[in-house]
Amino acid sequence: AAGVIQSPRHLIKEKRETATLKCYPIPRHDTVYWYQQGPGQDPQFLISFYEKMQSDKGSIPDRFSAQQFSDYHSELNMSSLELGDSALYFCASRFQGKVGGTANTGELFFGEGSRLTVL
Amino acid sequence: SQQGEEDPQALSIQEGENATMNCSYKTSINNLQWYRQNSGRGLVHLILIRSNEREKHSGRLRVTLDTSKKSSSLLITASRAADTASYFCATVRSNDYKLSFGAGTTVTVRA
C-alpha cells in the first residue's frame, strides 16, 4: 500500500540558507500535517492543511511557510535557517472527510521524515 | 498544553518481560492513540482507544484508558528485542479534534 512520501530524506544547509521539504500524502487523504522533532524531543506540531487550506497552526516560526497544492502534496519552506532548526521534519496525512465529522479523529500516517542539518 | 506526559521517560527490560508505560493528559479527549518510533524513523500507529472505551488489545499490546484520572497505559507483553523503540501517546481533543503528542518513553529490550 502507498505510504506518505517525503523528500529529501536528508538535507544539509548553512545558516541563513533556505530549504524546502516536500510531502506526498497517501492517495485520497485530504489532510496533511507537519511536525518538527528535535533530538530526544517529542514531535511538535507546526501546521496542517485540509483540502488545500491551512486548517491549524502550531509552533511554526515566521521564517517558515507551507502550502498544500492542488494534487494534495505539501511543501514546507524554511528561510533564514538557524542552527536550532536542525531536526527531523515529519509529514503525516489522514482522510478527514467532513469537517467536524468522526473521520478526522483517526490515526495519522507518517512519512519517514526529512532530516535537516544546519551547519 | 494538551500534550500528554509520559512515564517513565526510559525503560530497560529483559527479553520476555512485560513493559508498561503511562500517559497522562489534561483536557477532555475524543480518543487517545499510541505510536512507536524506531530511532530516526517515522512514527507508526499502534492502537487507538476511544473515550468511551476502557481497555483494548492488539496482539501483544494492551491499552487502558481511565478518563476520570485522565490517564492511559500501554502494556507490551513478552517483549522482544524488536520492541526497542520510543513510544508516544497522542491525544485527540474532543472540542477541536487537535492531536498532540506527549514526550515519549524510550524502551530498550535486552536480549
mmCIF file of C-alpha atoms in Angstrom:
data_model
loop_
_atom_site.group_PDB
_atom_site.id
_atom_site.type_symbol
_atom_site.label_atom_id
_atom_site.label_comp_id
_atom_site.label_asym_id
_atom_site.label_seq_id
_atom_site.Cartn_x
_atom_site.Cartn_y
_atom_site.Cartn_z
ATOM 1 C CA ALA A 1 0.000 0.000 0.000
ATOM 2 C CA ALA A 2 1.174 3.529 -0.757
ATOM 3 C CA GLY A 3 2.590 5.438 2.180
ATOM 4 C CA VAL A 4 3.410 9.050 2.871
ATOM 5 C CA ILE A 5 6.443 10.056 0.835
ATOM 6 C CA GLN A 6 8.819 12.754 1.982
ATOM 7 C CA SER A 7 11.739 14.268 0.158
ATOM 8 C CA PRO A 8 14.554 14.799 0.541
ATOM 9 C CA ARG A 9 15.360 12.295 3.276
ATOM 10 C CA HIS A 10 18.467 14.190 4.279
ATOM 11 C CA LEU A 11 19.387 17.827 3.759
ATOM 12 C CA ILE A 12 22.414 19.813 4.871
ATOM 13 C CA LYS A 13 22.284 23.585 4.773
ATOM 14 C CA GLU A 14 24.307 26.507 6.037
ATOM 15 C CA LYS A 15 22.955 29.124 8.417
ATOM 16 C CA ARG A 16 20.788 31.753 6.741
ATOM 17 C CA GLU A 17 20.115 29.496 3.756
ATOM 18 C CA THR A 18 16.702 28.326 2.592
ATOM 19 C CA ALA A 19 15.328 24.806 2.499
ATOM 20 C CA THR A 20 12.206 23.240 1.024
ATOM 21 C CA LEU A 21 10.754 19.932 2.145
ATOM 22 C CA LYS A 22 8.131 18.053 0.189
ATOM 23 C CA CYS A 23 5.405 15.694 1.283
ATOM 24 C CA TYR A 24 3.195 13.459 -0.814
ATOM 25 C CA PRO A 25 0.278 12.149 1.254
ATOM 26 C CA ILE A 26 -1.411 8.814 0.868
ATOM 27 C CA PRO A 27 -3.782 8.921 -2.120
ATOM 28 C CA ARG A 28 -7.262 10.190 -1.188
ATOM 29 C CA HIS A 29 -6.024 11.663 2.085
ATOM 30 C CA ASP A 30 -7.195 15.255 2.283
ATOM 31 C CA THR A 31 -5.310 16.451 5.366
ATOM 32 C CA VAL A 32 -1.590 16.972 5.787
ATOM 33 C CA TYR A 33 0.284 17.731 8.987
ATOM 34 C CA TRP A 34 3.863 18.907 9.515
ATOM 35 C CA TYR A 35 5.774 18.095 12.688
ATOM 36 C CA GLN A 36 9.250 19.027 13.863
ATOM 37 C CA GLN A 37 11.166 16.685 16.147
ATOM 38 C CA GLY A 38 14.409 17.820 17.717
ATOM 39 C CA PRO A 39 16.920 15.323 19.153
ATOM 40 C CA GLY A 40 15.330 13.449 22.048
ATOM 41 C CA GLN A 41 12.169 15.540 21.807
ATOM 42 C CA ASP A 42 8.565 14.716 21.102
ATOM 43 C CA PRO A 43 7.101 15.734 17.746
ATOM 44 C CA GLN A 44 5.987 19.367 17.774
ATOM 45 C CA PHE A 45 3.057 20.302 15.580
ATOM 46 C CA LEU A 46 3.878 23.009 13.059
ATOM 47 C CA ILE A 47 0.961 23.392 10.684
ATOM 48 C CA SER A 48 -1.795 21.461 8.951
ATOM 49 C CA PHE A 49 -3.831 21.717 5.773
ATOM 50 C CA TYR A 50 -7.266 20.400 4.919
ATOM 51 C CA GLU A 51 -8.371 20.449 1.305
ATOM 52 C CA LYS A 52 -5.528 22.812 0.389
ATOM 53 C CA MET A 53 -6.439 25.369 3.043
ATOM 54 C CA GLN A 54 -4.495 25.927 6.240
ATOM 55 C CA SER A 55 -6.550 24.293 8.979
ATOM 56 C CA ASP A 56 -4.417 24.735 12.078
ATOM 57 C CA LYS A 57 -1.197 26.378 13.109
ATOM 58 C CA GLY A 58 1.152 25.333 15.856
ATOM 59 C CA SER A 59 4.622 26.411 16.831
ATOM 60 C CA ILE A 60 5.755 27.276 13.328
ATOM 61 C CA PRO A 61 8.298 30.110 13.173
ATOM 62 C CA ASP A 62 7.514 33.125 10.997
ATOM 63 C CA ARG A 63 10.555 32.156 8.903
ATOM 64 C CA PHE A 64 8.710 29.031 7.821
ATOM 65 C CA SER A 65 5.786 28.811 5.448
ATOM 66 C CA ALA A 66 3.882 25.940 3.956
ATOM 67 C CA GLN A 67 1.201 25.226 1.446
ATOM 68 C CA GLN A 68 -0.792 22.361 0.023
ATOM 69 C CA PHE A 69 -1.142 22.142 -3.727
ATOM 70 C CA SER A 70 -3.993 21.035 -5.986
ATOM 71 C CA ASP A 71 -2.589 17.487 -6.109
ATOM 72 C CA TYR A 72 -2.597 17.484 -2.275
ATOM 73 C CA HIS A 73 1.152 17.392 -1.931
ATOM 74 C CA SER A 74 2.559 19.879 0.532
ATOM 75 C CA GLU A 75 5.775 21.842 0.807
ATOM 76 C CA LEU A 76 7.403 23.331 3.885
ATOM 77 C CA ASN A 77 9.630 26.286 3.100
ATOM 78 C CA MET A 78 12.192 27.342 5.668
ATOM 79 C CA SER A 79 14.184 30.537 5.267
ATOM 80 C CA SER A 80 16.999 32.202 7.218
ATOM 81 C CA LEU A 81 17.891 28.840 8.672
ATOM 82 C CA GLU A 82 19.274 28.732 12.192
ATOM 83 C CA LEU A 83 21.266 26.040 13.959
ATOM 84 C CA GLY A 84 18.204 25.282 16.090
ATOM 85 C CA ASP A 85 16.230 24.323 13.014
ATOM 86 C CA SER A 86 18.259 21.113 12.786
ATOM 87 C CA ALA A 87 15.671 18.412 13.346
ATOM 88 C CA LEU A 88 13.625 15.651 11.811
ATOM 89 C CA TYR A 89 10.641 17.033 9.959
ATOM 90 C CA PHE A 90 7.717 14.687 9.608
ATOM 91 C CA CYS A 91 4.739 14.888 7.387
ATOM 92 C CA ALA A 92 1.601 12.949 8.226
ATOM 93 C CA SER A 93 -1.683 12.545 6.420
ATOM 94 C CA ARG A 94 -5.158 11.242 7.020
ATOM 95 C CA PHE A 95 -8.570 11.306 5.450
ATOM 96 C CA GLN A 96 -10.702 13.776 7.342
ATOM 97 C CA GLY A 97 -13.786 13.949 5.181
ATOM 98 C CA LYS A 98 -16.396 16.311 6.510
ATOM 99 C CA VAL A 99 -15.055 18.961 8.881
ATOM 100 C CA GLY A 100 -16.066 18.036 12.391
ATOM 101 C CA GLY A 101 -17.027 14.567 11.343
ATOM 102 C CA THR A 102 -15.778 11.496 13.115
ATOM 103 C CA ALA A 103 -13.372 10.700 10.302
ATOM 104 C CA ASN A 104 -10.992 13.431 11.419
ATOM 105 C CA THR A 105 -10.282 11.823 14.760
ATOM 106 C CA GLY A 106 -8.455 8.781 13.468
ATOM 107 C CA GLU A 107 -4.860 7.782 13.155
ATOM 108 C CA LEU A 108 -2.192 9.716 11.342
ATOM 109 C CA PHE A 109 0.034 8.058 8.797
ATOM 110 C CA PHE A 110 3.577 9.370 8.991
ATOM 111 C CA GLY A 111 6.301 9.593 6.407
ATOM 112 C CA GLU A 112 9.858 8.555 7.219
ATOM 113 C CA GLY A 113 10.859 12.146 7.780
ATOM 114 C CA SER A 114 13.362 14.594 6.359
ATOM 115 C CA ARG A 115 16.456 15.150 8.454
ATOM 116 C CA LEU A 116 17.640 18.744 8.212
ATOM 117 C CA THR A 117 21.094 19.618 9.454
ATOM 118 C CA VAL A 118 22.014 23.282 9.628
ATOM 119 C CA LEU A 119 25.744 23.968 9.892
ATOM 120 C CA SER B 1 -0.893 22.448 26.879
ATOM 121 C CA GLN B 2 -2.837 19.366 25.873
ATOM 122 C CA GLN B 3 0.299 17.306 25.467
ATOM 123 C CA GLY B 4 0.364 14.074 27.375
ATOM 124 C CA GLU B 5 3.052 13.467 29.908
ATOM 125 C CA GLU B 6 4.628 10.043 29.733
ATOM 126 C CA ASP B 7 6.066 7.997 32.499
ATOM 127 C CA PRO B 8 8.704 6.647 32.687
ATOM 128 C CA GLN B 9 10.953 8.542 30.303
ATOM 129 C CA ALA B 10 13.074 5.445 29.778
ATOM 130 C CA LEU B 11 12.651 1.749 30.461
ATOM 131 C CA SER B 12 15.135 -1.103 30.145
ATOM 132 C CA ILE B 13 13.883 -4.673 30.386
ATOM 133 C CA GLN B 14 14.946 -8.203 29.582
ATOM 134 C CA GLU B 15 13.514 -10.001 26.570
ATOM 135 C CA GLY B 16 10.368 -11.859 27.600
ATOM 136 C CA GLU B 17 9.440 -9.398 30.321
ATOM 137 C CA ASN B 18 6.490 -7.038 30.165
ATOM 138 C CA ALA B 19 6.871 -3.303 29.603
ATOM 139 C CA THR B 20 4.376 -0.808 30.966
ATOM 140 C CA MET B 21 4.302 2.887 30.268
ATOM 141 C CA ASN B 22 1.811 5.536 31.274
ATOM 142 C CA CYS B 23 0.439 8.701 29.754
ATOM 143 C CA SER B 24 -1.441 11.485 31.485
ATOM 144 C CA TYR B 25 -3.266 14.337 29.820
ATOM 145 C CA LYS B 26 -5.107 17.468 30.815
ATOM 146 C CA THR B 27 -8.318 18.085 28.890
ATOM 147 C CA SER B 28 -11.309 16.186 27.565
ATOM 148 C CA ILE B 29 -10.415 13.849 24.725
ATOM 149 C CA ASN B 30 -12.154 12.121 21.845
ATOM 150 C CA ASN B 31 -9.555 9.361 21.711
ATOM 151 C CA LEU B 32 -6.011 8.521 22.676
ATOM 152 C CA GLN B 33 -3.516 6.899 20.350
ATOM 153 C CA TRP B 34 -0.183 5.194 20.840
ATOM 154 C CA TYR B 35 2.615 5.389 18.307
ATOM 155 C CA ARG B 36 6.012 3.713 18.064
ATOM 156 C CA GLN B 37 9.133 5.295 16.640
ATOM 157 C CA ASN B 38 12.311 3.421 15.852
ATOM 158 C CA SER B 39 15.396 5.589 16.087
ATOM 159 C CA GLY B 40 15.389 8.261 13.379
ATOM 160 C CA ARG B 41 12.356 6.773 11.648
ATOM 161 C CA GLY B 42 8.754 7.841 11.201
ATOM 162 C CA LEU B 43 6.069 7.220 13.785
ATOM 163 C CA VAL B 44 3.920 4.151 13.345
ATOM 164 C CA HIS B 45 0.399 3.986 14.700
ATOM 165 C CA LEU B 46 -0.114 1.111 17.142
ATOM 166 C CA ILE B 47 -3.548 1.387 18.657
ATOM 167 C CA LEU B 48 -6.402 3.845 19.233
ATOM 168 C CA ILE B 49 -8.729 3.827 22.212
ATOM 169 C CA ARG B 50 -11.853 5.953 22.253
ATOM 170 C CA SER B 51 -13.005 7.940 25.266
ATOM 171 C CA ASN B 52 -15.897 5.537 25.893
ATOM 172 C CA GLU B 53 -13.596 2.510 25.931
ATOM 173 C CA ARG B 54 -11.663 1.298 28.956
ATOM 174 C CA GLU B 55 -9.418 -1.366 27.531
ATOM 175 C CA LYS B 56 -8.254 -2.518 24.148
ATOM 176 C CA HIS B 57 -5.999 -5.301 22.924
ATOM 177 C CA SER B 58 -3.970 -5.737 19.776
ATOM 178 C CA GLY B 59 -1.639 -8.714 19.635
ATOM 179 C CA ARG B 60 0.862 -8.306 22.494
ATOM 180 C CA LEU B 61 -0.357 -4.772 23.203
ATOM 181 C CA ARG B 62 -2.889 -3.861 25.856
ATOM 182 C CA VAL B 63 -4.069 -0.302 26.329
ATOM 183 C CA THR B 64 -6.190 1.002 29.170
ATOM 184 C CA LEU B 65 -7.874 4.361 29.487
ATOM 185 C CA ASP B 66 -9.140 5.979 32.669
ATOM 186 C CA THR B 67 -10.902 9.203 31.737
ATOM 187 C CA SER B 68 -11.622 10.046 35.374
ATOM 188 C CA LYS B 69 -7.883 10.120 36.064
ATOM 189 C CA LYS B 70 -7.053 11.381 32.573
ATOM 190 C CA SER B 71 -4.505 8.652 32.098
ATOM 191 C CA SER B 72 -3.714 5.730 29.854
ATOM 192 C CA SER B 73 -1.287 2.861 29.995
ATOM 193 C CA LEU B 74 0.348 0.765 27.304
ATOM 194 C CA LEU B 75 1.455 -2.742 28.186
ATOM 195 C CA ILE B 76 3.692 -4.751 25.896
ATOM 196 C CA THR B 77 3.716 -8.383 26.933
ATOM 197 C CA ALA B 78 6.508 -10.888 26.297
ATOM 198 C CA SER B 79 8.793 -8.193 24.930
ATOM 199 C CA ARG B 80 11.227 -8.844 22.109
ATOM 200 C CA ALA B 81 14.414 -7.084 21.063
ATOM 201 C CA ALA B 82 12.482 -5.697 18.084
ATOM 202 C CA ASP B 83 10.224 -3.801 20.512
ATOM 203 C CA THR B 84 13.144 -1.495 21.294
ATOM 204 C CA ALA B 85 11.842 1.937 20.296
ATOM 205 C CA SER B 86 10.320 5.137 21.622
ATOM 206 C CA TYR B 87 6.608 5.036 22.367
ATOM 207 C CA PHE B 88 4.438 8.136 22.230
ATOM 208 C CA CYS B 89 0.907 8.716 23.327
ATOM 209 C CA ALA B 90 -1.161 11.238 21.388
ATOM 210 C CA THR B 91 -4.473 12.715 22.439
ATOM 211 C CA VAL B 92 -7.229 13.987 20.184
ATOM 212 C CA ARG B 93 -9.069 16.789 21.934
ATOM 213 C CA SER B 94 -12.824 16.463 21.988
ATOM 214 C CA ASN B 95 -13.615 20.132 21.293
ATOM 215 C CA ASP B 96 -11.429 20.765 18.239
ATOM 216 C CA TYR B 97 -10.011 17.289 17.400
ATOM 217 C CA LYS B 98 -6.478 18.610 17.668
ATOM 218 C CA LEU B 99 -3.905 15.827 18.050
ATOM 219 C CA SER B 100 -0.995 16.408 20.429
ATOM 220 C CA PHE B 101 1.922 14.172 21.300
ATOM 221 C CA GLY B 102 3.443 13.502 24.677
ATOM 222 C CA ALA B 103 7.149 13.312 25.433
ATOM 223 C CA GLY B 104 7.582 9.612 24.813
ATOM 224 C CA THR B 105 9.034 6.633 26.643
ATOM 225 C CA THR B 106 12.215 5.051 25.332
ATOM 226 C CA VAL B 107 12.092 1.284 25.747
ATOM 227 C CA THR B 108 15.189 -0.862 25.469
ATOM 228 C CA VAL B 109 14.705 -4.628 25.388
ATOM 229 C CA ARG B 110 17.887 -6.537 26.190
ATOM 230 C CA ALA B 111 18.400 -9.898 24.519
#
